[in-house]
């Protein structure tokens, strides 16, 4: 039933004297005063003492992992995409420490959630260990971590772009600060000082000094909402290729093309594959190149076949075409004895001369430039073997955005003398 | 799509899987870049109605869970290093019973291994991914047509069983371009997400004989929805050592066991008189298909089982293996992971493993093992 009552009539589960109950009641009061109903409210809870809150709220709730509630809340808020629904994320200082990145990311994106941090300065459920938000004064009492200041999550969130960030240290201000936070359209965070009665009180002399000062910061920003855009099918962009030429390939031909990254090797190989398709063949293509762009080797394997190609491995390529040092150095250890080797003239040396394979040299780089050499070599190979119609290759490049340059490389390849 | 003519295109399975996701009704792609899943990320930006660039894989999984809890179907794609970071969140989404699809593109491990070398090394991790050994559905695809249909089945399963589903693939399966006839793709219609039949009074985790709770998103105006990753009762509230909560926890396994036949996908290509069976999945399937053709041409009698529902293991798959005197497992890893899932560490003498790392297993290597 929809109602403007946010809390259940459940006894607070917290230790005697713990401030968490007051924060929970303040959240409910703020929401009720702002007119939210229980069905407008989603509580996202974390792990730890702050994670006991679900049954207290008579609202929607989702209870996840330690430290991840702000990220889960971001997903819920973007997924709901409904400004009338309010996502309240509740976590402790331990949760903030584990998932600091999630808080900063939500703030940076200014996602419409309110993050309530119940800072009791420690991990209460596991025995009172310090967290990343434990203050210096508090830690000094425990005789370790000298001069390791706490994260100021309020300032961090503000610096990351949060629309609203505040720390509340006086119970009297809780509801009003929360109302300010909840009313903000975007990411808001309120850190509450809620000292642990079980593990902190007895070890502290001066209560007032252990928390940071109350503060409020704002960034004037528009919240990031989920964006939706209907798009057309990826398959609609694919070129439909029909057989227009004949080929002399009887079964299956495999070819390796090797050169330098940025040398047009991958695009030449793809053009060869589609050339095969224009010739009524089935084709596959796969590439290998380093993770860097425009540096090092670039290798592509193409298989052309009269029947659909299942296994795409290429143990013994019919032809290996290499147009640069980078390409040669990468594949020279893997040359099979039956392959025909087509090399750029620049690769003529003792090593290549000692190959037992059939080796052909051509001046591909000089004729077509570094970027055209791979395609020129393919053009030469097609003409030399007569396996396919050179017009099929021209057809293949005709719809390419750089077709003019590519056609020049093809022509250069046709005129190569070996 | 016209059915009479061939529509030959040059494409890759990453594109087909992405397209199938959106056609099946997936709403958002939440990505974090990792090789060899990069094409999913790229196509995701171009095709999904919504796209988010996550700051890390832990966040990605949380955002996915949030979207799913709010009623939107999320998809992401990663590789082992990303899966490792996602695993706590995957357990969370599993316990919460949130539909989502995670595409896992396998690459050579351990650790960062070789990012651009394919592998089939992550099945055991997915088998044990959920604490307590609850089965998370893991589907694999073995060719382009499969990549389309198994994506659809994965999304249907995720919604029908309210669960995260992993689509297991590998580098060579999704980064190799092939000529392909688009007319081979069956039509995919958006999967109906939300439960229309809700038993009153509504309890978020109360189930009937189908053993899956109704899917109603957070923020619903009629029903109060509570979602919980910790041990919870039917109301979705934490309750431990309680019969209702324990029944709810056991149900996470039972819902798959009782309804396994609904999600048992495999291709069984038998041959009369064959007493040898090749069992394979994913990237090794095409090599096995070629090997079987070659073996049969040479007069050898051999059957082929290509498994697509990897986890949970369908009893039907094991029944098929039981029928043969010789079972040859072909997978691109060390020692045979699927073999170990089926037969443990003490496989009977009739089981042979063909394994390799660093490159594809070739048809000739399979032929040699069978002969």
mmCIF file of N, CA, C and O in Angstrom, chain A residues 2 39 54 57-63 65 68 71-72 74-76 78-80 85 101-102 105 109 227-229 231-234 239-241 270 273 277 282-286 309-312 315, chain B residues 7-10 19 45-51 53 55-56 59 62-63 66-67 70 72 88 96 172 177-179 218-230 238 286 290 360-363:
data_model
loop_
_atom_site.group_PDB
_atom_site.id
_atom_site.type_symbol
_atom_site.label_atom_id
_atom_site.label_comp_id
_atom_site.label_asym_id
_atom_site.label_seq_id
_atom_site.Cartn_x
_atom_site.Cartn_y
_atom_site.Cartn_z
ATOM 1 N N UNK A 2 0.527 2.194 -0.854
ATOM 2 C CA UNK A 2 1.326 3.408 -0.909
ATOM 3 C C UNK A 2 0.944 4.344 0.238
ATOM 4 O O UNK A 2 -0.226 4.595 0.486
ATOM 5 N N UNK A 39 6.580 3.958 -1.707
ATOM 6 C CA UNK A 39 6.836 3.373 -3.027
ATOM 7 C C UNK A 39 7.711 4.259 -3.908
ATOM 8 O O UNK A 39 8.155 3.837 -4.975
ATOM 9 N N UNK A 54 17.518 -2.279 6.396
ATOM 10 C CA UNK A 54 16.423 -2.654 5.468
ATOM 11 C C UNK A 54 15.063 -2.834 6.149
ATOM 12 O O UNK A 54 14.077 -2.217 5.741
ATOM 13 N N UNK A 57 12.854 0.260 7.232
ATOM 14 C CA UNK A 57 12.150 1.085 6.248
ATOM 15 C C UNK A 57 11.015 0.294 5.599
ATOM 16 O O UNK A 57 11.225 -0.835 5.147
ATOM 17 N N UNK A 58 9.850 0.906 5.542
ATOM 18 C CA UNK A 58 8.698 0.273 4.879
ATOM 19 C C UNK A 58 8.678 0.721 3.412
ATOM 20 O O UNK A 58 7.695 1.271 2.912
ATOM 21 N N UNK A 59 9.803 0.497 2.740
ATOM 22 C CA UNK A 59 9.989 1.005 1.367
ATOM 23 C C UNK A 59 10.555 -0.127 0.510
ATOM 24 O O UNK A 59 10.743 -1.234 0.984
ATOM 25 N N UNK A 60 10.877 0.183 -0.731
ATOM 26 C CA UNK A 60 11.698 -0.737 -1.518
ATOM 27 C C UNK A 60 13.085 -0.782 -0.887
ATOM 28 O O UNK A 60 13.547 0.225 -0.354
ATOM 29 N N UNK A 61 13.724 -1.950 -0.975
ATOM 30 C CA UNK A 61 15.086 -1.996 -0.440
ATOM 31 C C UNK A 61 15.925 -2.992 -1.238
ATOM 32 O O UNK A 61 15.405 -3.958 -1.806
ATOM 33 N N UNK A 62 17.215 -2.725 -1.273
ATOM 34 C CA UNK A 62 18.149 -3.677 -1.894
ATOM 35 C C UNK A 62 19.416 -3.689 -1.049
ATOM 36 O O UNK A 62 19.982 -2.643 -0.737
ATOM 37 N N UNK A 63 19.799 -4.899 -0.661
ATOM 38 C CA UNK A 63 20.907 -5.068 0.274
ATOM 39 C C UNK A 63 22.025 -5.839 -0.406
ATOM 40 O O UNK A 63 21.859 -6.996 -0.762
ATOM 41 N N UNK A 65 26.615 -5.628 -1.138
ATOM 42 C CA UNK A 65 27.926 -6.010 -0.619
ATOM 43 C C UNK A 65 28.574 -4.874 0.168
ATOM 44 O O UNK A 65 28.159 -3.724 0.087
ATOM 45 N N UNK A 68 29.982 -1.508 -1.751
ATOM 46 C CA UNK A 68 29.515 -1.352 -3.134
ATOM 47 C C UNK A 68 28.164 -0.659 -3.259
ATOM 48 O O UNK A 68 27.689 -0.451 -4.389
ATOM 49 N N UNK A 71 27.691 2.219 -5.780
ATOM 50 C CA UNK A 71 27.694 1.799 -7.192
ATOM 51 C C UNK A 71 26.384 1.105 -7.545
ATOM 52 O O UNK A 71 25.802 1.333 -8.608
ATOM 53 N N UNK A 72 25.902 0.281 -6.616
ATOM 54 C CA UNK A 72 24.619 -0.392 -6.836
ATOM 55 C C UNK A 72 23.506 0.660 -6.959
ATOM 56 O O UNK A 72 22.635 0.568 -7.828
ATOM 57 N N UNK A 74 23.821 3.732 -7.974
ATOM 58 C CA UNK A 74 23.957 4.416 -9.268
ATOM 59 C C UNK A 74 23.208 3.624 -10.339
ATOM 60 O O UNK A 74 22.443 4.180 -11.131
ATOM 61 N N UNK A 75 23.404 2.302 -10.327
ATOM 62 C CA UNK A 75 22.714 1.446 -11.295
ATOM 63 C C UNK A 75 21.203 1.539 -11.131
ATOM 64 O O UNK A 75 20.467 1.637 -12.116
ATOM 65 N N UNK A 76 20.746 1.506 -9.881
ATOM 66 C CA UNK A 76 19.302 1.573 -9.629
ATOM 67 C C UNK A 76 18.743 2.921 -10.118
ATOM 68 O O UNK A 76 17.728 2.965 -10.814
ATOM 69 N N UNK A 78 19.973 5.086 -12.358
ATOM 70 C CA UNK A 78 19.988 5.213 -13.822
ATOM 71 C C UNK A 78 18.967 4.265 -14.447
ATOM 72 O O UNK A 78 18.313 4.608 -15.429
ATOM 73 N N UNK A 79 18.838 3.077 -13.857
ATOM 74 C CA UNK A 79 17.897 2.097 -14.385
ATOM 75 C C UNK A 79 16.454 2.556 -14.221
ATOM 76 O O UNK A 79 15.632 2.402 -15.125
ATOM 77 N N UNK A 80 16.146 3.147 -13.079
ATOM 78 C CA UNK A 80 14.781 3.653 -12.859
ATOM 79 C C UNK A 80 14.497 4.836 -13.775
ATOM 80 O O UNK A 80 13.409 4.971 -14.319
ATOM 81 N N UNK A 85 11.305 9.129 -8.163
ATOM 82 C CA UNK A 85 11.753 8.106 -7.224
ATOM 83 C C UNK A 85 13.067 8.558 -6.599
ATOM 84 O O UNK A 85 13.905 9.140 -7.278
ATOM 85 N N UNK A 101 36.186 4.520 -4.621
ATOM 86 C CA UNK A 101 36.060 4.797 -6.051
ATOM 87 C C UNK A 101 34.595 4.959 -6.464
ATOM 88 O O UNK A 101 34.271 5.789 -7.300
ATOM 89 N N UNK A 102 33.720 4.150 -5.865
ATOM 90 C CA UNK A 102 32.301 4.212 -6.237
ATOM 91 C C UNK A 102 31.688 5.547 -5.837
ATOM 92 O O UNK A 102 30.850 6.101 -6.541
ATOM 93 N N UNK A 105 33.085 8.219 -8.167
ATOM 94 C CA UNK A 105 32.528 8.056 -9.515
ATOM 95 C C UNK A 105 31.087 8.574 -9.568
ATOM 96 O O UNK A 105 30.696 9.247 -10.519
ATOM 97 N N UNK A 109 29.964 11.868 -11.742
ATOM 98 C CA UNK A 109 28.885 11.810 -12.739
ATOM 99 C C UNK A 109 27.642 12.557 -12.267
ATOM 100 O O UNK A 109 26.684 12.700 -13.026
ATOM 101 N N UNK A 227 20.861 7.986 -20.816
ATOM 102 C CA UNK A 227 20.466 8.433 -22.151
ATOM 103 C C UNK A 227 19.961 7.243 -22.950
ATOM 104 O O UNK A 227 20.498 6.141 -22.848
ATOM 105 N N UNK A 228 18.921 7.442 -23.683
ATOM 106 C CA UNK A 228 18.350 6.374 -24.510
ATOM 107 C C UNK A 228 18.341 6.820 -25.945
ATOM 108 O O UNK A 228 17.980 7.949 -26.239
ATOM 109 N N UNK A 229 18.736 5.945 -26.805
ATOM 110 C CA UNK A 229 18.696 6.284 -28.215
ATOM 111 C C UNK A 229 18.433 5.005 -28.993
ATOM 112 O O UNK A 229 19.192 4.047 -28.870
ATOM 113 N N UNK A 231 18.687 2.813 -32.039
ATOM 114 C CA UNK A 231 19.663 2.816 -33.131
ATOM 115 C C UNK A 231 19.312 1.731 -34.139
ATOM 116 O O UNK A 231 18.630 0.776 -33.808
ATOM 117 N N UNK A 232 19.843 1.902 -35.327
ATOM 118 C CA UNK A 232 19.521 0.894 -36.340
ATOM 119 C C UNK A 232 20.439 -0.318 -36.203
ATOM 120 O O UNK A 232 21.501 -0.252 -35.576
ATOM 121 N N UNK A 233 20.014 -1.403 -36.788
ATOM 122 C CA UNK A 233 20.744 -2.658 -36.693
ATOM 123 C C UNK A 233 22.157 -2.508 -37.254
ATOM 124 O O UNK A 233 22.372 -1.870 -38.289
ATOM 125 N N UNK A 234 23.114 -3.105 -36.564
ATOM 126 C CA UNK A 234 24.496 -3.113 -37.060
ATOM 127 C C UNK A 234 24.580 -3.836 -38.403
ATOM 128 O O UNK A 234 25.415 -3.514 -39.244
ATOM 129 N N UNK A 239 27.863 -4.506 -45.978
ATOM 130 C CA UNK A 239 27.748 -4.581 -47.428
ATOM 131 C C UNK A 239 27.326 -6.000 -47.834
ATOM 132 O O UNK A 239 27.938 -6.970 -47.385
ATOM 133 N N UNK A 240 26.265 -6.094 -48.624
ATOM 134 C CA UNK A 240 25.860 -7.406 -49.141
ATOM 135 C C UNK A 240 26.692 -7.671 -50.397
ATOM 136 O O UNK A 240 26.710 -6.853 -51.317
ATOM 137 N N UNK A 241 27.371 -8.804 -50.393
ATOM 138 C CA UNK A 241 28.286 -9.089 -51.505
ATOM 139 C C UNK A 241 27.765 -10.277 -52.319
ATOM 140 O O UNK A 241 27.511 -11.350 -51.764
ATOM 141 N N UNK A 270 41.491 -7.537 -45.585
ATOM 142 C CA UNK A 270 40.032 -7.526 -45.624
ATOM 143 C C UNK A 270 39.533 -7.363 -47.062
ATOM 144 O O UNK A 270 38.560 -8.002 -47.480
ATOM 145 N N UNK A 273 39.735 -10.616 -48.739
ATOM 146 C CA UNK A 273 38.642 -11.497 -48.331
ATOM 147 C C UNK A 273 37.356 -11.159 -49.089
ATOM 148 O O UNK A 273 36.642 -12.059 -49.552
ATOM 149 N N UNK A 277 34.895 -13.019 -51.977
ATOM 150 C CA UNK A 277 33.425 -13.110 -51.957
ATOM 151 C C UNK A 277 32.820 -12.628 -53.284
ATOM 152 O O UNK A 277 31.867 -13.215 -53.787
ATOM 153 N N UNK A 282 34.109 -18.378 -50.308
ATOM 154 C CA UNK A 282 33.948 -18.106 -48.881
ATOM 155 C C UNK A 282 35.297 -17.616 -48.356
ATOM 156 O O UNK A 282 36.337 -18.049 -48.856
ATOM 157 N N UNK A 283 35.257 -16.759 -47.354
ATOM 158 C CA UNK A 283 36.538 -16.231 -46.889
ATOM 159 C C UNK A 283 36.543 -16.012 -45.388
ATOM 160 O O UNK A 283 35.495 -15.844 -44.754
ATOM 161 N N UNK A 284 37.754 -16.052 -44.822
ATOM 162 C CA UNK A 284 37.933 -15.689 -43.418
ATOM 163 C C UNK A 284 39.150 -14.789 -43.336
ATOM 164 O O UNK A 284 40.017 -14.801 -44.204
ATOM 165 N N UNK A 285 39.176 -14.008 -42.272
ATOM 166 C CA UNK A 285 40.332 -13.146 -42.068
ATOM 167 C C UNK A 285 40.525 -12.908 -40.591
ATOM 168 O O UNK A 285 39.572 -12.703 -39.859
ATOM 169 N N UNK A 286 41.778 -13.018 -40.151
ATOM 170 C CA UNK A 286 42.064 -12.629 -38.775
ATOM 171 C C UNK A 286 43.379 -11.878 -38.719
ATOM 172 O O UNK A 286 44.264 -12.096 -39.560
ATOM 173 N N UNK A 309 34.227 -22.062 -44.677
ATOM 174 C CA UNK A 309 35.409 -22.383 -43.876
ATOM 175 C C UNK A 309 34.987 -22.564 -42.424
ATOM 176 O O UNK A 309 34.414 -21.663 -41.822
ATOM 177 N N UNK A 310 35.258 -23.736 -41.894
ATOM 178 C CA UNK A 310 34.970 -23.961 -40.473
ATOM 179 C C UNK A 310 36.226 -23.628 -39.678
ATOM 180 O O UNK A 310 36.351 -22.533 -39.156
ATOM 181 N N UNK A 311 37.148 -24.575 -39.575
ATOM 182 C CA UNK A 311 38.409 -24.325 -38.861
ATOM 183 C C UNK A 311 39.176 -23.207 -39.566
ATOM 184 O O UNK A 311 39.415 -23.274 -40.780
ATOM 185 N N UNK A 312 39.577 -22.192 -38.819
ATOM 186 C CA UNK A 312 40.197 -21.021 -39.459
ATOM 187 C C UNK A 312 41.706 -20.964 -39.261
ATOM 188 O O UNK A 312 42.337 -19.966 -39.588
ATOM 189 N N UNK A 315 47.953 -23.642 -41.030
ATOM 190 C CA UNK A 315 49.254 -24.224 -40.710
ATOM 191 C C UNK A 315 50.268 -24.023 -41.837
ATOM 192 O O UNK A 315 51.402 -23.678 -41.603
ATOM 193 N N UNK B 7 22.264 -13.651 -48.461
ATOM 194 C CA UNK B 7 22.751 -12.295 -48.189
ATOM 195 C C UNK B 7 24.129 -12.411 -47.573
ATOM 196 O O UNK B 7 24.271 -12.413 -46.360
ATOM 197 N N UNK B 8 25.137 -12.535 -48.439
ATOM 198 C CA UNK B 8 26.493 -12.760 -47.940
ATOM 199 C C UNK B 8 27.108 -11.445 -47.454
ATOM 200 O O UNK B 8 27.113 -10.446 -48.164
ATOM 201 N N UNK B 9 27.608 -11.471 -46.238
ATOM 202 C CA UNK B 9 28.314 -10.316 -45.681
ATOM 203 C C UNK B 9 29.637 -10.811 -45.097
ATOM 204 O O UNK B 9 29.847 -12.003 -44.918
ATOM 205 N N UNK B 10 30.507 -9.856 -44.780
ATOM 206 C CA UNK B 10 31.784 -10.178 -44.148
ATOM 207 C C UNK B 10 31.737 -9.573 -42.753
ATOM 208 O O UNK B 10 31.726 -8.348 -42.600
ATOM 209 N N UNK B 19 24.240 -7.628 -31.750
ATOM 210 C CA UNK B 19 22.950 -7.411 -32.411
ATOM 211 C C UNK B 19 21.861 -8.294 -31.789
ATOM 212 O O UNK B 19 20.742 -7.838 -31.530
ATOM 213 N N UNK B 45 28.666 0.490 -28.040
ATOM 214 C CA UNK B 45 28.455 1.940 -28.129
ATOM 215 C C UNK B 45 27.597 2.290 -29.345
ATOM 216 O O UNK B 45 26.864 3.260 -29.329
ATOM 217 N N UNK B 46 27.709 1.463 -30.385
ATOM 218 C CA UNK B 46 27.002 1.792 -31.634
ATOM 219 C C UNK B 46 25.568 1.271 -31.670
ATOM 220 O O UNK B 46 24.759 1.750 -32.465
ATOM 221 N N UNK B 47 25.261 0.285 -30.832
ATOM 222 C CA UNK B 47 23.994 -0.408 -31.028
ATOM 223 C C UNK B 47 23.031 -0.355 -29.849
ATOM 224 O O UNK B 47 21.821 -0.296 -30.035
ATOM 225 N N UNK B 48 23.561 -0.398 -28.621
ATOM 226 C CA UNK B 48 22.658 -0.466 -27.465
ATOM 227 C C UNK B 48 21.912 0.857 -27.269
ATOM 228 O O UNK B 48 22.468 1.921 -27.503
ATOM 229 N N UNK B 49 20.655 0.782 -26.815
ATOM 230 C CA UNK B 49 19.908 2.013 -26.528
ATOM 231 C C UNK B 49 20.614 2.878 -25.483
ATOM 232 O O UNK B 49 20.575 4.094 -25.540
ATOM 233 N N UNK B 50 21.279 2.228 -24.509
ATOM 234 C CA UNK B 50 22.062 2.970 -23.518
ATOM 235 C C UNK B 50 23.434 2.315 -23.398
ATOM 236 O O UNK B 50 23.552 1.093 -23.513
ATOM 237 N N UNK B 51 24.416 3.140 -23.126
ATOM 238 C CA UNK B 51 25.779 2.630 -22.954
ATOM 239 C C UNK B 51 26.437 3.380 -21.814
ATOM 240 O O UNK B 51 26.300 4.596 -21.702
ATOM 241 N N UNK B 53 30.265 3.694 -19.688
ATOM 242 C CA UNK B 53 31.672 3.328 -19.596
ATOM 243 C C UNK B 53 32.031 3.244 -18.120
ATOM 244 O O UNK B 53 32.151 4.264 -17.445
ATOM 245 N N UNK B 55 34.231 2.548 -14.643
ATOM 246 C CA UNK B 55 35.605 2.882 -14.255
ATOM 247 C C UNK B 55 36.440 1.654 -13.897
ATOM 248 O O UNK B 55 37.652 1.749 -13.774
ATOM 249 N N UNK B 56 35.822 0.509 -13.703
ATOM 250 C CA UNK B 56 36.509 -0.740 -13.373
ATOM 251 C C UNK B 56 35.447 -1.834 -13.370
ATOM 252 O O UNK B 56 34.255 -1.556 -13.362
ATOM 253 N N UNK B 59 32.832 -2.011 -10.383
ATOM 254 C CA UNK B 59 31.749 -1.042 -10.574
ATOM 255 C C UNK B 59 30.788 -1.505 -11.657
ATOM 256 O O UNK B 59 29.565 -1.400 -11.507
ATOM 257 N N UNK B 62 28.307 -3.890 -10.341
ATOM 258 C CA UNK B 62 27.332 -3.241 -9.447
ATOM 259 C C UNK B 62 26.318 -2.420 -10.249
ATOM 260 O O UNK B 62 25.122 -2.450 -9.963
ATOM 261 N N UNK B 63 26.791 -1.708 -11.221
ATOM 262 C CA UNK B 63 25.864 -0.920 -12.061
ATOM 263 C C UNK B 63 24.900 -1.861 -12.784
ATOM 264 O O UNK B 63 23.705 -1.582 -12.901
ATOM 265 N N UNK B 66 22.321 -2.979 -10.367
ATOM 266 C CA UNK B 66 21.373 -1.895 -10.098
ATOM 267 C C UNK B 66 20.371 -1.736 -11.234
ATOM 268 O O UNK B 66 19.159 -1.635 -11.012
ATOM 269 N N UNK B 67 20.886 -1.738 -12.453
ATOM 270 C CA UNK B 67 20.006 -1.648 -13.627
ATOM 271 C C UNK B 67 19.005 -2.796 -13.630
ATOM 272 O O UNK B 67 17.811 -2.614 -13.860
ATOM 273 N N UNK B 70 16.317 -2.541 -11.232
ATOM 274 C CA UNK B 70 15.365 -1.503 -11.637
ATOM 275 C C UNK B 70 14.578 -1.909 -12.892
ATOM 276 O O UNK B 70 13.797 -1.123 -13.429
ATOM 277 N N UNK B 72 15.860 -3.108 -15.964
ATOM 278 C CA UNK B 72 16.497 -2.972 -17.279
ATOM 279 C C UNK B 72 17.521 -4.099 -17.451
ATOM 280 O O UNK B 72 18.256 -4.412 -16.528
ATOM 281 N N UNK B 88 32.694 -11.292 -6.909
ATOM 282 C CA UNK B 88 31.907 -11.045 -5.696
ATOM 283 C C UNK B 88 30.542 -10.458 -6.086
ATOM 284 O O UNK B 88 29.498 -10.855 -5.567
ATOM 285 N N UNK B 96 20.713 -12.407 -5.402
ATOM 286 C CA UNK B 96 19.576 -11.487 -5.534
ATOM 287 C C UNK B 96 18.589 -11.965 -6.595
ATOM 288 O O UNK B 96 17.463 -11.525 -6.637
ATOM 289 N N UNK B 172 39.374 -16.183 -30.766
ATOM 290 C CA UNK B 172 39.275 -16.537 -32.190
ATOM 291 C C UNK B 172 37.822 -16.649 -32.652
ATOM 292 O O UNK B 172 37.538 -16.507 -33.834
ATOM 293 N N UNK B 177 36.952 -12.582 -38.750
ATOM 294 C CA UNK B 177 35.904 -12.233 -39.705
ATOM 295 C C UNK B 177 35.675 -13.384 -40.673
ATOM 296 O O UNK B 177 36.621 -14.073 -41.059
ATOM 297 N N UNK B 178 34.409 -13.540 -41.039
ATOM 298 C CA UNK B 178 34.080 -14.605 -41.999
ATOM 299 C C UNK B 178 33.000 -14.124 -42.958
ATOM 300 O O UNK B 178 32.181 -13.271 -42.590
ATOM 301 N N UNK B 179 32.993 -14.736 -44.132
ATOM 302 C CA UNK B 179 31.841 -14.527 -45.012
ATOM 303 C C UNK B 179 30.684 -15.309 -44.415
ATOM 304 O O UNK B 179 30.864 -16.429 -43.935
ATOM 305 N N UNK B 218 12.432 -2.732 -8.652
ATOM 306 C CA UNK B 218 12.431 -1.761 -7.558
ATOM 307 C C UNK B 218 11.687 -0.508 -8.016
ATOM 308 O O UNK B 218 11.738 -0.153 -9.199
ATOM 309 N N UNK B 219 11.028 0.152 -7.076
ATOM 310 C CA UNK B 219 10.343 1.396 -7.420
ATOM 311 C C UNK B 219 8.937 1.162 -7.940
ATOM 312 O O UNK B 219 8.247 2.116 -8.323
ATOM 313 N N UNK B 220 8.501 -0.110 -7.963
ATOM 314 C CA UNK B 220 7.154 -0.416 -8.450
ATOM 315 C C UNK B 220 6.111 0.335 -7.612
ATOM 316 O O UNK B 220 6.261 0.501 -6.409
ATOM 317 N N UNK B 221 5.052 0.807 -8.281
ATOM 318 C CA UNK B 221 4.046 1.604 -7.573
ATOM 319 C C UNK B 221 3.039 0.751 -6.816
ATOM 320 O O UNK B 221 2.323 1.234 -5.946
ATOM 321 N N UNK B 222 2.968 -0.558 -7.154
ATOM 322 C CA UNK B 222 1.979 -1.399 -6.492
ATOM 323 C C UNK B 222 2.610 -2.294 -5.423
ATOM 324 O O UNK B 222 2.092 -2.414 -4.313
ATOM 325 N N UNK B 223 3.709 -2.917 -5.789
ATOM 326 C CA UNK B 223 4.317 -3.884 -4.872
ATOM 327 C C UNK B 223 5.589 -3.313 -4.245
ATOM 328 O O UNK B 223 6.362 -2.625 -4.904
ATOM 329 N N UNK B 224 5.776 -3.647 -2.969
ATOM 330 C CA UNK B 224 7.025 -3.268 -2.315
ATOM 331 C C UNK B 224 8.060 -4.356 -2.593
ATOM 332 O O UNK B 224 7.867 -5.508 -2.210
ATOM 333 N N UNK B 225 9.123 -3.968 -3.264
ATOM 334 C CA UNK B 225 10.126 -4.942 -3.694
ATOM 335 C C UNK B 225 11.339 -4.862 -2.768
ATOM 336 O O UNK B 225 11.879 -3.781 -2.537
ATOM 337 N N UNK B 226 11.729 -6.023 -2.284
ATOM 338 C CA UNK B 226 12.956 -6.078 -1.484
ATOM 339 C C UNK B 226 13.890 -7.093 -2.131
ATOM 340 O O UNK B 226 13.496 -8.230 -2.393
ATOM 341 N N UNK B 227 15.104 -6.657 -2.377
ATOM 342 C CA UNK B 227 16.081 -7.529 -3.028
ATOM 343 C C UNK B 227 17.245 -7.682 -2.064
ATOM 344 O O UNK B 227 17.652 -6.717 -1.416
ATOM 345 N N UNK B 228 17.758 -8.898 -1.969
ATOM 346 C CA UNK B 228 18.760 -9.133 -0.936
ATOM 347 C C UNK B 228 19.791 -10.155 -1.384
ATOM 348 O O UNK B 228 19.457 -11.181 -1.974
ATOM 349 N N UNK B 229 21.069 -9.850 -1.106
ATOM 350 C CA UNK B 229 22.141 -10.798 -1.441
ATOM 351 C C UNK B 229 22.489 -11.700 -0.269
ATOM 352 O O UNK B 229 23.019 -12.790 -0.460
ATOM 353 N N UNK B 230 22.200 -11.252 0.934
ATOM 354 C CA UNK B 230 22.480 -12.091 2.107
ATOM 355 C C UNK B 230 21.372 -13.132 2.241
ATOM 356 O O UNK B 230 20.300 -12.992 1.634
ATOM 357 N N UNK B 238 16.943 -10.198 5.611
ATOM 358 C CA UNK B 238 17.966 -11.086 6.154
ATOM 359 C C UNK B 238 17.385 -11.939 7.269
ATOM 360 O O UNK B 238 16.750 -11.435 8.186
ATOM 361 N N UNK B 286 34.723 -26.157 -34.523
ATOM 362 C CA UNK B 286 34.894 -26.141 -35.978
ATOM 363 C C UNK B 286 36.002 -27.090 -36.431
ATOM 364 O O UNK B 286 35.867 -27.744 -37.474
ATOM 365 N N UNK B 290 35.519 -30.383 -38.954
ATOM 366 C CA UNK B 290 36.385 -30.720 -40.094
ATOM 367 C C UNK B 290 36.996 -32.108 -39.905
ATOM 368 O O UNK B 290 37.072 -32.900 -40.849
ATOM 369 N N UNK B 360 45.154 -22.725 -31.909
ATOM 370 C CA UNK B 360 43.980 -23.570 -32.111
ATOM 371 C C UNK B 360 44.372 -25.042 -32.243
ATOM 372 O O UNK B 360 45.408 -25.361 -32.816
ATOM 373 N N UNK B 361 43.526 -25.902 -31.739
ATOM 374 C CA UNK B 361 43.703 -27.334 -32.006
ATOM 375 C C UNK B 361 43.271 -27.563 -33.457
ATOM 376 O O UNK B 361 42.199 -27.100 -33.871
ATOM 377 N N UNK B 362 44.115 -28.257 -34.230
ATOM 378 C CA UNK B 362 43.805 -28.414 -35.654
ATOM 379 C C UNK B 362 43.023 -29.700 -35.899
ATOM 380 O O UNK B 362 43.092 -30.642 -35.099
ATOM 381 N N UNK B 363 42.310 -29.761 -37.016
ATOM 382 C CA UNK B 363 41.591 -30.999 -37.356
ATOM 383 C C UNK B 363 42.526 -32.201 -37.403
ATOM 384 O O UNK B 363 42.173 -33.289 -36.938
#
